[in-house]
Amino acid sequence: MRKSIYSCIAALAVVSGANADVKVGNPMAMTGPIPDLVAPMALAVDLAEKHINEQGGMFASGEEYVIVRADSMCDPVASVDAVTKLINVSGVVGLVGPVCSGATIAQAESVAIPAGVVTLSVSASAPAISNMETGTDLMFRTAASDAYQGVALAELALANGLTDLSVSYANDDYNAGLAEVFAEHYAANGGKIHLNEAHEPNKASYRSEVATLGANTENLALFAYYGSGGITLMRNAMETAAFSTFLGADGMLAQEVIDQLGAENLGQATFTTSTSDESTHGYAMWKALATVAGLNPLGPFVPNSYDATFMMALAVEHAGSADRDLIATSLRAIANAPGEIILPGEWAKAKKILAAGGDIHYNGGSGPQDFDANGDVAGDFSASVVQDGAWVGKIIK
Amino acid sequence: MWESFGFEFVNFYFIPGLVLGCIYALGAIGITLTFGILRFANFAHGEVMMTGAYVTWTIMAITGALFGWALHPLIAAIPSIFLMILVFFVVDRFFYKPFRKAPTIKVVMASFGMMLVIRSLVQILWGPNQITFVRGIAKPNGFIRELTGSLDMMILVPNKHFLIMAGTVVIVILLGYLLTSTRIGKAMRAVSDSPDLALVTGIDVEVVIRATWIVGGACAVAAGVFLAMDIQMLETTMGFRMLLPMFAAAILGGIGKPYGAVLGGLVIGLAEELSSYPWIGDSPLLSPGYKSGVAFSIMIVMLIVRPSGLFKGRTF
Amino acid sequence: MDQLIGYFLYFCSLLAVGGIYSLIALGLNVQWGFAGLFNVGIAGFVSIGAYTYALLTTDTSPLHYGGLGLPLAVGIVAAMIASGLISAIIGVICIRLRSDYLAIATIGIAEIIKLVLKNNSEITNGPRGINKIPRLWENFTEERFYNDWPMSWFASAETWQSIFSSLPRWWWQPCFALSIIIAVYVVYKLLEKLRLSPWGRMMTAIRENEPAAHAAGKNVTGRRIEAFILGSMIMGLAGAVLAMHLRLIEPTNTFDPSKLTFLVWVMLIAGGSGNNRGAILGSFLIWVIWSASEIVINVGIDVIGDFTNIHVGILSTRAGYLRMLLIGLLLQYILQKYPLGILPESRPTASSKT
């Protein structure tokens, strides 16, 4: 009997981990509709973790900074489940993630905000997140809202001379929201939308939708995830030459699209994503680190993932202890001016300044990451086209 | 009729509907036979389709890596069919046979479980990501285009669709021969139409059951490979997505009637694609968001109005 | 201490979700255990209950129909009524279908319900779903509730605010879990009473030997429809509670049939079909196995990752599928070795022996 009690306690200890470290939860959509996009983001999170621990760890005692990863599957229910365990069983001090907007909103409203835990999403871009809180300040993100990306895409379309088009969006939370912002802005600025239809993800054939959408126009604005029907729809469109020009957003910006459809067929496809301004110091620093680690510095939301992880650690260090209640204020303090500029990877420098009681201002690889009152950041967007068999992006100014 | 619609109708709606219908038809054949002879709805059927496609791809990849062959999917499908029939036997022996005499719910539950077990196995072994089956974009067949062009029509059919439709025709003809002219085929029909009478005349039901798995398995793998050829990729959920329309096709045609299943499949495939045609005005008749609902609606209407299906199959 | 509170709260969430599944299983038991109806469209009825509750109790929003801000109790009752109504329509149409046909038809209907919810964005906000759904007990801390009746009858807004800030942040979680357990208990008691009542005994007679029941002049179809509606109403209740727990519902993933429908059937079969106590036991058992297995598998992956060279990332993406595989195999095992479930049905016998 005693033996089983001891083994239970031992198991609990194993599960909860030793207490002498700082645990941060990292729910990511490792499986789901966009695994190929999420994998490098997870690697960037790990990279930040590595840098922090290599350069002295947390606090004067050098505690380890531990990222506890969970699979939120880009699904609200799974993310609530995963985050409940992260907060209650793993005892994390804050959350870096999730990836998808629906998952982020669900876990925040259901678990994180009631528990007083900060959520710092790496890529959730739904406009709804900006105003979702009343009375609390626990929701932050390192990615710019789609309210901007939709507008940027509409302006890009008009600038490229696409005066008319049809819109097809996958009927899920991310793509439906983005399509709506795009359509509104595009039409308001003189563009003509022939048809604006939803399509069900994960179908075997979109040929009839494509034919109907393409009856009167050569241009398609496609909002879909590549892994849940986006590729099939583009393929169906190309097979019948229904459209000559494709436009869309980051759900389609994956190497898989090139691998499956063939670079030679993607000459007229442009997809936008959030990106970093390459002229900043923050980006230059990040690029060096990423290249050493073998990561693509401009991968969608990859620098944002590094920045979020790094900033969470800076916030905990600033707070002085792994106390959930202090994180939000500390996060704002380290992210915004005033303070000495800290660039990606400069953990030891930041630690020294904070230990001496100074203030820092983190500028990340994905942008200055200054939080506004809603916990949002401004961001830049790039338009990517296929060059030499890979997506190459150019920033939109 | 074609003149008023123009050839967009034929090329972009009708033929794709036929192709989808062929895939549904082949899958529905296996389902209707299982339903008729073994008397239960086999929910694992879609997963067998999917696994057959995955195994075919694996064979193509292995032979390509080891011997440098570039096997055509239809050739690689043949060993795949043998393998999947074996899988069907194993599953039947261990998971379905114990419930032969039990209430139907037990074996249907078991098939639910098998659906998840098979799908999870594939996801563990091959990973959850999509796999490219055939790269690139399939352009319409030039020969057919020129032939019809010279006749003042314009039929655009990529090779893969041509193969799928031709393949389906061949399989259906073979199936017809099997069921009408061979002993085992007639035994299958007997058990399906009236199991008690079949027993009385001395037909060995276990042999018929094995034959059902063989024929059903071959059709399922064919359907899976055709689907993979059409969408040019492999996904672990592709089988399940097809499952309900295939059930709808089997019910539409009449349980236990393979020709009914073929007709049912074609009807449902056509209905799905044609529902997005702008019959009235410029917009699709039915919002494409509801496209999945077409098959289910047809099925439910059938169940209410005429549960025995178009060809008067079994009703339970 | 914090760690212990964390475990306690995790335990509360296990109770809450286990309770929700218990409610669904009890509802399914009415349909299956009492009336022998093979309903595989559970997800559809749960989603109707959830959406009805959400639409009636959420605040005004430009994104979806709402702003009624009705009391939670009204929302819950409405959820049950809505589920019951829809199931009445479906029941009248489909009740005569035999088992597999009914299974397929109910799956199809659940799919159609999902598509309707997804495509009517003006009402339901489509795929983006409805959020800020008020959760029982937690809603008391929200301004729009304590500013309004009935809470304002008891104390002013400031008093409420100071009361809530003096309580620990997580005070409502055990209350919520407890409420669900009480609800499960109440439903269980009612269903047990029903089972032993003349209605319940007639249902058993119909299930065991339908031709005889027919011959005895019983209205088999009518009784079946009643059972179907009652079961669906309980599922609607479960849906409302689920909406409370998640606070965000959307049509694509929240009511995923492979988690909701399949898991509940496993729970019922494992616990003992036809048996209310078995339904509850099966629900908690399977849910705890399901939830805890993730922790166990993750620990296992860490161990494997430490000892071998396999990258932890690859293992963790496959981990979810391993869970599914094991649950599927568990189901097969239970079906064959424990066909009556862990708690076989106890029938009231005619003789005095128990």
Coordinates of C-alpha atoms in Angstrom, one line a residue, chain A residues 30-32 35-36 171 194-195 197-213 215-216 226-229 231-232 234-236 238-242 256 258-265, chain B residues 8 11-13 16 19-20 24 128-140 158 160-161 227 230-235 237 241-242 272-274 276-278 282-284 286-292:
Chain A
M30 CA 0.9 20.3 -34.6
T31 CA -1.8 18.3 -36.4
G32 CA -4.7 19.7 -38.3
P35 CA 1.0 21.0 -40.1
D36 CA 3.7 22.1 -42.5
N171 CA -16.2 27.9 -44.6
H194 CA -18.8 38.7 -59.5
L195 CA -19.5 35.9 -57.1
E197 CA -19.2 31.9 -52.3
A198 CA -18.2 29.7 -49.5
H199 CA -17.0 26.2 -50.1
E200 CA -16.9 23.2 -47.8
P201 CA -13.3 22.2 -46.9
N202 CA -12.1 18.7 -47.5
K203 CA -14.1 17.8 -50.6
A204 CA -12.8 15.7 -53.4
S205 CA -13.9 17.9 -56.2
Y206 CA -14.6 21.6 -56.5
R207 CA -15.0 21.5 -60.3
S208 CA -18.5 22.7 -60.4
E209 CA -17.9 25.6 -57.9
V210 CA -14.9 26.6 -60.0
A211 CA -16.8 26.5 -63.2
T212 CA -19.6 28.7 -61.8
L213 CA -17.2 31.2 -60.2
A215 CA -17.9 32.0 -65.7
N216 CA -17.4 35.7 -65.9
Y226 CA -3.8 24.3 -48.4
G227 CA -4.3 21.1 -46.3
S228 CA -8.0 21.0 -46.2
G229 CA -9.1 21.6 -49.8
I231 CA -4.8 22.6 -53.2
T232 CA -7.7 20.6 -54.7
M234 CA -6.6 25.4 -57.2
R235 CA -6.0 22.1 -59.1
N236 CA -9.5 22.0 -60.3
M238 CA -6.1 25.0 -63.3
E239 CA -7.2 21.8 -65.0
T240 CA -10.0 23.6 -66.7
A241 CA -8.1 26.9 -67.1
A242 CA -11.1 28.6 -65.5
E256 CA 3.3 21.6 -50.4
I258 CA 4.4 24.0 -55.1
D259 CA 5.2 20.4 -54.7
Q260 CA 1.8 19.2 -55.6
L261 CA 0.8 21.6 -58.3
G262 CA 4.1 22.2 -59.9
A263 CA 6.0 25.5 -60.0
E264 CA 5.4 25.8 -63.7
N265 CA 1.7 26.1 -63.1
Chain B
E8 CA -19.1 24.2 -70.3
N11 CA -17.0 19.5 -69.5
F12 CA -17.2 21.2 -66.1
Y13 CA -20.3 19.8 -64.6
P16 CA -16.9 15.6 -63.3
V19 CA -16.3 10.7 -62.6
L20 CA -17.3 11.4 -59.0
Y24 CA -19.1 6.4 -55.5
P128 CA -1.1 12.8 -40.9
N129 CA 0.1 15.0 -43.7
Q130 CA -1.0 14.9 -47.2
I131 CA 1.1 12.8 -49.7
T132 CA 1.4 13.7 -53.3
F133 CA 0.1 10.9 -55.5
V134 CA 0.6 12.5 -58.9
R135 CA 2.4 15.8 -59.4
G136 CA 1.3 18.6 -61.6
I137 CA -1.9 19.5 -63.4
A138 CA -3.7 17.1 -65.7
K139 CA -4.4 18.7 -69.0
P140 CA -7.3 17.5 -71.2
P158 CA -8.0 14.6 -68.9
K160 CA -7.2 10.3 -65.6
H161 CA -10.9 10.8 -65.9
L227 CA -10.1 8.7 -56.1
D230 CA -8.5 12.1 -59.4
I231 CA -7.5 14.4 -56.5
Q232 CA -3.8 13.5 -57.0
M233 CA -3.1 13.2 -53.4
L234 CA -3.6 11.0 -50.4
E235 CA -5.2 12.1 -47.2
T237 CA -9.8 11.4 -44.2
R241 CA -15.6 11.7 -46.6
M242 CA -16.8 9.3 -49.3
E272 CA -23.6 16.9 -56.3
E273 CA -21.8 18.5 -59.1
L274 CA -24.9 19.7 -60.9
S276 CA -23.6 24.1 -58.3
Y277 CA -24.6 24.8 -61.8
P278 CA -26.2 28.2 -62.4
D282 CA -25.7 33.6 -62.5
S283 CA -25.3 32.1 -59.1
P284 CA -25.1 28.4 -58.3
L286 CA -27.4 25.6 -54.3
S287 CA -24.8 27.4 -52.3
P288 CA -21.6 25.3 -52.6
G289 CA -21.5 25.3 -48.8
Y290 CA -24.5 22.8 -48.9
K291 CA -23.0 20.6 -51.5
S292 CA -22.2 17.9 -49.0

